[in-house]
Coordinates of C-alpha atoms in Angstrom, one line a residue:
X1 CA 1.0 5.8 3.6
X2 CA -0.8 4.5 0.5
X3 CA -1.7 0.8 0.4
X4 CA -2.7 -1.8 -2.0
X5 CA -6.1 -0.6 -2.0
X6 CA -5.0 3.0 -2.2
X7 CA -2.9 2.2 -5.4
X8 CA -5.3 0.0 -7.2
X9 CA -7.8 3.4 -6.8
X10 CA -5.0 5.0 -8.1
X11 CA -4.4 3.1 -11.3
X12 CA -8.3 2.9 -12.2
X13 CA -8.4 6.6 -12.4
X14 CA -5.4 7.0 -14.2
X15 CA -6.5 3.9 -16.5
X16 CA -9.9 5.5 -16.9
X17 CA -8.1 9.0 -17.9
X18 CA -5.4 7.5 -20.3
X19 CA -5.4 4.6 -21.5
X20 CA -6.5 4.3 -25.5
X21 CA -5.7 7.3 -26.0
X22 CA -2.9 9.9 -27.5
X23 CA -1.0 11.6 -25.2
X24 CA -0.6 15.1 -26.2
X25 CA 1.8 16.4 -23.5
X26 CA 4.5 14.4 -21.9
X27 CA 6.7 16.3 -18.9
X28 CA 9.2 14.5 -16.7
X29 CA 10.2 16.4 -14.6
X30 CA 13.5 14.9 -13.3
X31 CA 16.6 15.4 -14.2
X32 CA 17.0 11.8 -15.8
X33 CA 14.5 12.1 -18.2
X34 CA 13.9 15.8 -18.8
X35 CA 14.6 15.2 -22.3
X36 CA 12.5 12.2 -22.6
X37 CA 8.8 12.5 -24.8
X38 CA 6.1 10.7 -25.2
X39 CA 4.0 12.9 -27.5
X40 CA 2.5 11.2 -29.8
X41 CA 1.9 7.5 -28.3
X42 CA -0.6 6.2 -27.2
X43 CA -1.4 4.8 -23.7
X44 CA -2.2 1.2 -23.3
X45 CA -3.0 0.3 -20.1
X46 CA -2.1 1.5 -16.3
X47 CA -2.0 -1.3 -13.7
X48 CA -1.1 -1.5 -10.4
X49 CA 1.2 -4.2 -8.8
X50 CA 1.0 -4.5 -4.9
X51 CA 2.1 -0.4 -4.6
X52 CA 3.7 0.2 -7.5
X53 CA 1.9 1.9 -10.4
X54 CA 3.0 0.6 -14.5
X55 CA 1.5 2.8 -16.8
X56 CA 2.3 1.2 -20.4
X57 CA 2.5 3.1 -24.1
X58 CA 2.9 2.6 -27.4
X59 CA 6.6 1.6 -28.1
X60 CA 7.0 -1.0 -25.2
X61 CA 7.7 1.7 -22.8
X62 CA 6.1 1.5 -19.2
X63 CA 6.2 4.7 -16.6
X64 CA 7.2 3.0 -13.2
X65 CA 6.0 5.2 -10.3
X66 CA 5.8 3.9 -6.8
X67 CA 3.9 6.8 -4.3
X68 CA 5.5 5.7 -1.0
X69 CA 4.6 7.8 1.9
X70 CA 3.9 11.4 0.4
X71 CA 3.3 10.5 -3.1
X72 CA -0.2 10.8 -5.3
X73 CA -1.4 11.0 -8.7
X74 CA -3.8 13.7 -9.7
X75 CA -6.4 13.6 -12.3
X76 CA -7.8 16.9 -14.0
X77 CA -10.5 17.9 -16.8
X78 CA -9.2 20.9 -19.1
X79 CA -9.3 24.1 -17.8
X80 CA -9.3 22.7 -14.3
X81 CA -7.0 24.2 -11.4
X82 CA -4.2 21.6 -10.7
X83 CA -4.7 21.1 -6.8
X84 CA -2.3 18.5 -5.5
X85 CA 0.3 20.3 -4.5
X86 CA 2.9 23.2 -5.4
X87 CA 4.2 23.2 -9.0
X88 CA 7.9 22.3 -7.6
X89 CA 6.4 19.4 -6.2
X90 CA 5.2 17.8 -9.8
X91 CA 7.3 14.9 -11.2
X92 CA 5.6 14.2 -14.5
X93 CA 2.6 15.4 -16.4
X94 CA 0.6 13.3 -19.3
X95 CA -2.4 14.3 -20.8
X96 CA -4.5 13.7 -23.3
X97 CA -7.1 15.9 -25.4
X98 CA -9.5 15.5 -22.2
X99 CA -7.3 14.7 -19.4
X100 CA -4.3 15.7 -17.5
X101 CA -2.5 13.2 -14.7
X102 CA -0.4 15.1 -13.0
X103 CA 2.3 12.9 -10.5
X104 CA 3.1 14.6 -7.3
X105 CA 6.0 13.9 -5.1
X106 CA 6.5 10.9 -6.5
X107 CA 10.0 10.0 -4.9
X108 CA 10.4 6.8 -7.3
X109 CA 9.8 7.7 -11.4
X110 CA 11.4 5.6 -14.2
X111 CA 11.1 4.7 -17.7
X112 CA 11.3 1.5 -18.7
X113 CA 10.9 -1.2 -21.5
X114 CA 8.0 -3.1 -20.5
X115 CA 9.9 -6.1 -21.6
X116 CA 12.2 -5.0 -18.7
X117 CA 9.5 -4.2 -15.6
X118 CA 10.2 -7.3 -13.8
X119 CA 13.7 -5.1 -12.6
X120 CA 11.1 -3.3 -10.9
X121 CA 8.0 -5.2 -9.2
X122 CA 9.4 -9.0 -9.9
X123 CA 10.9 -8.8 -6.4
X124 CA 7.0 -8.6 -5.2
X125 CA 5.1 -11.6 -3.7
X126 CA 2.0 -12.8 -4.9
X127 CA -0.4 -9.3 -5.0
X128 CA -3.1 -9.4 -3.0
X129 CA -5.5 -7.6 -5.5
X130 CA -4.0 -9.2 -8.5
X131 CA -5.3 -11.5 -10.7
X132 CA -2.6 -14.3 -9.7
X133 CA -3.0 -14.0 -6.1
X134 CA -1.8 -17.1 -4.4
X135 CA -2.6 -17.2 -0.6
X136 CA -0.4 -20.3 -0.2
X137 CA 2.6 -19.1 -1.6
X138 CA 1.5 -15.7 0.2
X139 CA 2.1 -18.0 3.4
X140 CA 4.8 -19.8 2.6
X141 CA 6.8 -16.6 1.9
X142 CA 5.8 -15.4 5.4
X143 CA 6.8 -18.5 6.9
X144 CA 10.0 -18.8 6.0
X145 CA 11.9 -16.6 8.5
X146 CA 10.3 -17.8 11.1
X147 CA 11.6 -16.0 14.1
X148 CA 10.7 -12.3 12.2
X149 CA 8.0 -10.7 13.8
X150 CA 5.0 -10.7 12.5
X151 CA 4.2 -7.0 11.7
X152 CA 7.7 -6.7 9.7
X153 CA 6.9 -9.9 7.8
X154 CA 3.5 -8.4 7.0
X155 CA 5.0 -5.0 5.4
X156 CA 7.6 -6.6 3.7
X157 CA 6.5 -6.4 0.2
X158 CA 8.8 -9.9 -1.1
X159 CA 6.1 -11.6 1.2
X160 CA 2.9 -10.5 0.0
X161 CA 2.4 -7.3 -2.0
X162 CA 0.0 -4.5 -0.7
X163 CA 0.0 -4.6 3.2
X164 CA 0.8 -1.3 4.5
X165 CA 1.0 -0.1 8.3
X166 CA -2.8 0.3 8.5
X167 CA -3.8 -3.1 7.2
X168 CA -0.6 -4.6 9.3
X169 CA -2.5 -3.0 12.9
X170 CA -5.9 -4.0 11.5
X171 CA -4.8 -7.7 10.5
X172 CA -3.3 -8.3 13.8
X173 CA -6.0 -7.3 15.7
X174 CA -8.5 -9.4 13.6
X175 CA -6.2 -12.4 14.5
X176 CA -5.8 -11.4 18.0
X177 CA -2.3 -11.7 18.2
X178 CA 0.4 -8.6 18.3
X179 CA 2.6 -7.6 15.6
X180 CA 5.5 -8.6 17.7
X181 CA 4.4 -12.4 17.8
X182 CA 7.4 -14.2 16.1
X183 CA 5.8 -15.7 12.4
X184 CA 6.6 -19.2 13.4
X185 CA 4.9 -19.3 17.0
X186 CA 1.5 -18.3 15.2
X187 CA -1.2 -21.1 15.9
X188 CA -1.6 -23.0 12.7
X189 CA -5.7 -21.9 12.4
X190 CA -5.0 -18.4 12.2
X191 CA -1.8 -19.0 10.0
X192 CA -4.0 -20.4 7.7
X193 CA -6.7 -17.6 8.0
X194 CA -4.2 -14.9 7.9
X195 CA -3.5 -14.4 3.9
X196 CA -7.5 -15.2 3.4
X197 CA -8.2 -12.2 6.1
X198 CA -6.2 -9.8 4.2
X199 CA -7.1 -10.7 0.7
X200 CA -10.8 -10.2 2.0
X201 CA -9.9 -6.7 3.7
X202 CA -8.1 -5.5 0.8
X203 CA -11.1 -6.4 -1.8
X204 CA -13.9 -5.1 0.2
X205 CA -11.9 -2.0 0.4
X206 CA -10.8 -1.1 -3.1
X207 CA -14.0 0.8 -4.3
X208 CA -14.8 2.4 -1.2
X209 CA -13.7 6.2 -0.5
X210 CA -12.9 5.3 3.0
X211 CA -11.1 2.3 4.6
X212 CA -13.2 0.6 6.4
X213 CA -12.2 -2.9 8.5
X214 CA -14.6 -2.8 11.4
X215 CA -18.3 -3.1 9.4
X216 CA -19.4 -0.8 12.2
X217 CA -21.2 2.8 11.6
X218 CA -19.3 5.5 12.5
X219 CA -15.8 3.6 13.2
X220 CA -14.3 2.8 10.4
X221 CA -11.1 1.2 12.2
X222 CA -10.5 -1.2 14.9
X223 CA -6.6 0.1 16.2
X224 CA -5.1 1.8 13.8
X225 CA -4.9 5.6 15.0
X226 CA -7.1 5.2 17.7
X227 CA -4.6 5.5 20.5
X228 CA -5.0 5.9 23.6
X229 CA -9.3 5.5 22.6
X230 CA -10.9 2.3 24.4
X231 CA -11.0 -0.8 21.9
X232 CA -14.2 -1.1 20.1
X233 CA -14.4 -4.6 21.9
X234 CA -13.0 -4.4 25.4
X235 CA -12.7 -1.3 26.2
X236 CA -9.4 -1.3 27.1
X237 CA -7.2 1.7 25.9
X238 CA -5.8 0.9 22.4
X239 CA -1.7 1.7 22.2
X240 CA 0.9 2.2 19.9
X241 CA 4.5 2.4 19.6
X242 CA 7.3 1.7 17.1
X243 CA 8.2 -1.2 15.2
X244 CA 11.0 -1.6 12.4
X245 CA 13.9 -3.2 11.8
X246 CA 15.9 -0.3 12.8
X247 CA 16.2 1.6 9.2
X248 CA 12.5 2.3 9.5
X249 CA 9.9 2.3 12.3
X250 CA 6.3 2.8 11.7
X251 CA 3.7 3.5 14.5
X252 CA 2.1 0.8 15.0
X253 CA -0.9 0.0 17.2
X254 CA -3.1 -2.6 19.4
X255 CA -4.8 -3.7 21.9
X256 CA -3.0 -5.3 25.0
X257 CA -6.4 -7.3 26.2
X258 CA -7.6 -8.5 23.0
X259 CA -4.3 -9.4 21.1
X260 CA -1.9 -12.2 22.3
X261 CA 1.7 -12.1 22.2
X262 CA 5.0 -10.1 22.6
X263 CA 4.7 -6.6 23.8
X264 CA 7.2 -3.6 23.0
X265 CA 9.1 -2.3 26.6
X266 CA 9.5 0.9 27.3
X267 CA 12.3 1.4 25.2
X268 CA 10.4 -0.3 22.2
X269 CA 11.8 -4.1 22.7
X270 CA 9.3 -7.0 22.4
X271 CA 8.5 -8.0 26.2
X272 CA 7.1 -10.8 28.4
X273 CA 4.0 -12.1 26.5
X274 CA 0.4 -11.2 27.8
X275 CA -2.2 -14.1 27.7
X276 CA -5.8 -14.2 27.7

C-alpha cells in the first residue's frame, strides 16, 4: 500500500514531467469524465497531500487521484512502451510534447475546481511531509479517542496524514509498545516522541528508492513482513496478525519481547498485556 513517502515520490515525478507545461493529450478514462478535455492548458503544479495526489491546470481545475492499495502513476518519454499495467487498467492519460503520465488502477479520480479541493483532502490531519506539519496538533488528534488502539489511530488519515500499515508496524516497534496499546495508556515520553519519530521516518525516506527504518545494511525493516524471522534485536520470532475496525484489517506485525502492550488472541482480540 503506498504511503506518504510513496506518494510524495509520486507527485515529484509527475511535477517534474508536467508541470509548466501544455498538455497535449488529455484521456479520462471513466465514465464521469470521458468527455472531459484538458488539451490545451497548461499544468501548474502537482502536490501531494498525506496520500492523495492534486495535480493543478490552467482554469482552476485540479485532477484528484488518490492510489490506495493497487494504484500508481506512470511516467514515460515518447516512443517509450507504456509498462504499468494492461491498457484496461489505465484511468487517465496526460502528456505533454515530452512526457506522458499515464494513471493506473487508480480506484479514486476526480475533477475538481481547485477553489473546491478542500471536499477532498480538508478532512486530512496535519501531513507529515507538508510544509504545515504540526506535530502537536498531530498528537492532539491522536489523543482524543483515547481508548482506540493505537495502530487504528495511526492509519487513520483525520489524525495525521501519510502513515500507512508499514510505517504503523515500524513506529510501534521503534516505541516499543504494540499497536493494540489503547492511545491514552501510552507513557507520556513516548507520546511525546511519537509524531517526532514519524515525521523523522517519513523525511529520511522520501528520496530513497527503498524504505528503509532500521539504518542497518542489508535489512531495511525492523517488523514489517518479517514474520515468523527473529527480531533484529532479540531474536525472538517477529509475528503478525490482523488489526481493523472490522470493515478493514491489515496485517500487521511485531515483536512480542520487545514491544509492550495488548496482544491479539487467537481469534484476533487484544489479550492480557506482556511486560518487560
Amino acid at each position: 500500500m503506498p504511503e506518504g513517502d510513496t506518494v510524495w515520490q509520486a507527485a515529484r515525478r509527475l511535477h517534474d514531467a508536467l508541470a509548466g507545461k501544455v498538455l497535449t493529450r488529455s484521456d479520462f478514462r471513466v465514465p464521469r469524465y470521458a468527455t472531459v478535455d484538458l488539451t490545451g492548458r497548461a499544468v501548474l503544479d502537482v502536490t501531494p497531500r498525506g496520500k492523495h495526489l492534486l495535480t493543478r491546470v490552467e482554469g482552476g481545475l485540479t485532477v484528484h487521484s488518490h492510489l490506495r492499495m493497487d494504484g500508481s502513476w506512470k511516467v514515460f518519454a515518447p516512443g517509450q512502451r507504456w509498462s504499468g499495467g494492461p491498457a484496461h487498467q489505465i484511468r487517465v492519460v496526460l502528456a505533454t510534447a515530452d512526457r506522458t503520465a499515464v494513471g493506473y488502477r487508480l480506484p479514486v479520480l476526480e475533477i475538481l475546481r481547485t477553489a473546491d479541493e478542500s471536499r477532498a483532502v480538508g478532512h486530512l490531519g496535519p501531513d507529515l511531509l507538508g510544509p504545515a506539519w504540526d506535530p502537536a496538533r498531530a498528537l492532539g488528534n491522536l489523543r482524543a479517542d483515547s481508548g482506540r488502539a493505537l495502530g487504528e489511530a495511526l492509519l487513520d488519515q483525520r489524525n495525521l496524514a501519510g502513515i500507512g500499515n508499514v510505517y504503523k508496524s515500524e513506529l510501534c516497534f521503534l516505541l516499543g509498545i504494540t499497536p493494540w496499546l489503547p492511545v491514552g495508556e501510552l507513557p507520556a515520553d513516548r507520546a511525546a516522541h511519537l509524531p517526532v519519530l514519524a515525521h523523522k521516518l517519513l523525511e529520511a525516506n522520501r528520496d530513497r528508492p527503498v524504505r528503509r527504518t532500521t539504518g542497518l545494511r542489508g535489512q531495511d525493516l525492523f517488523v514489517y513482513g518479517r514474520a515468523p524471522r527473529p527480531c533484529l534485536r532479540c531474536g525472538t520470532s517477529v509475528r503478525v496478525a490482523d488489526q481493523g475496525d472490522g470493515s478493514r484489517e491489515r496485517p500487521t506485525y511485531w515483536c512480542p519481547t520487545c514491544q509492550t502492550g495488548p496482544a491479539p488472541r487467537p481469534g484476533g482480540l487484544a489479550g492480557a498485556r506482556r511486560r518487560r
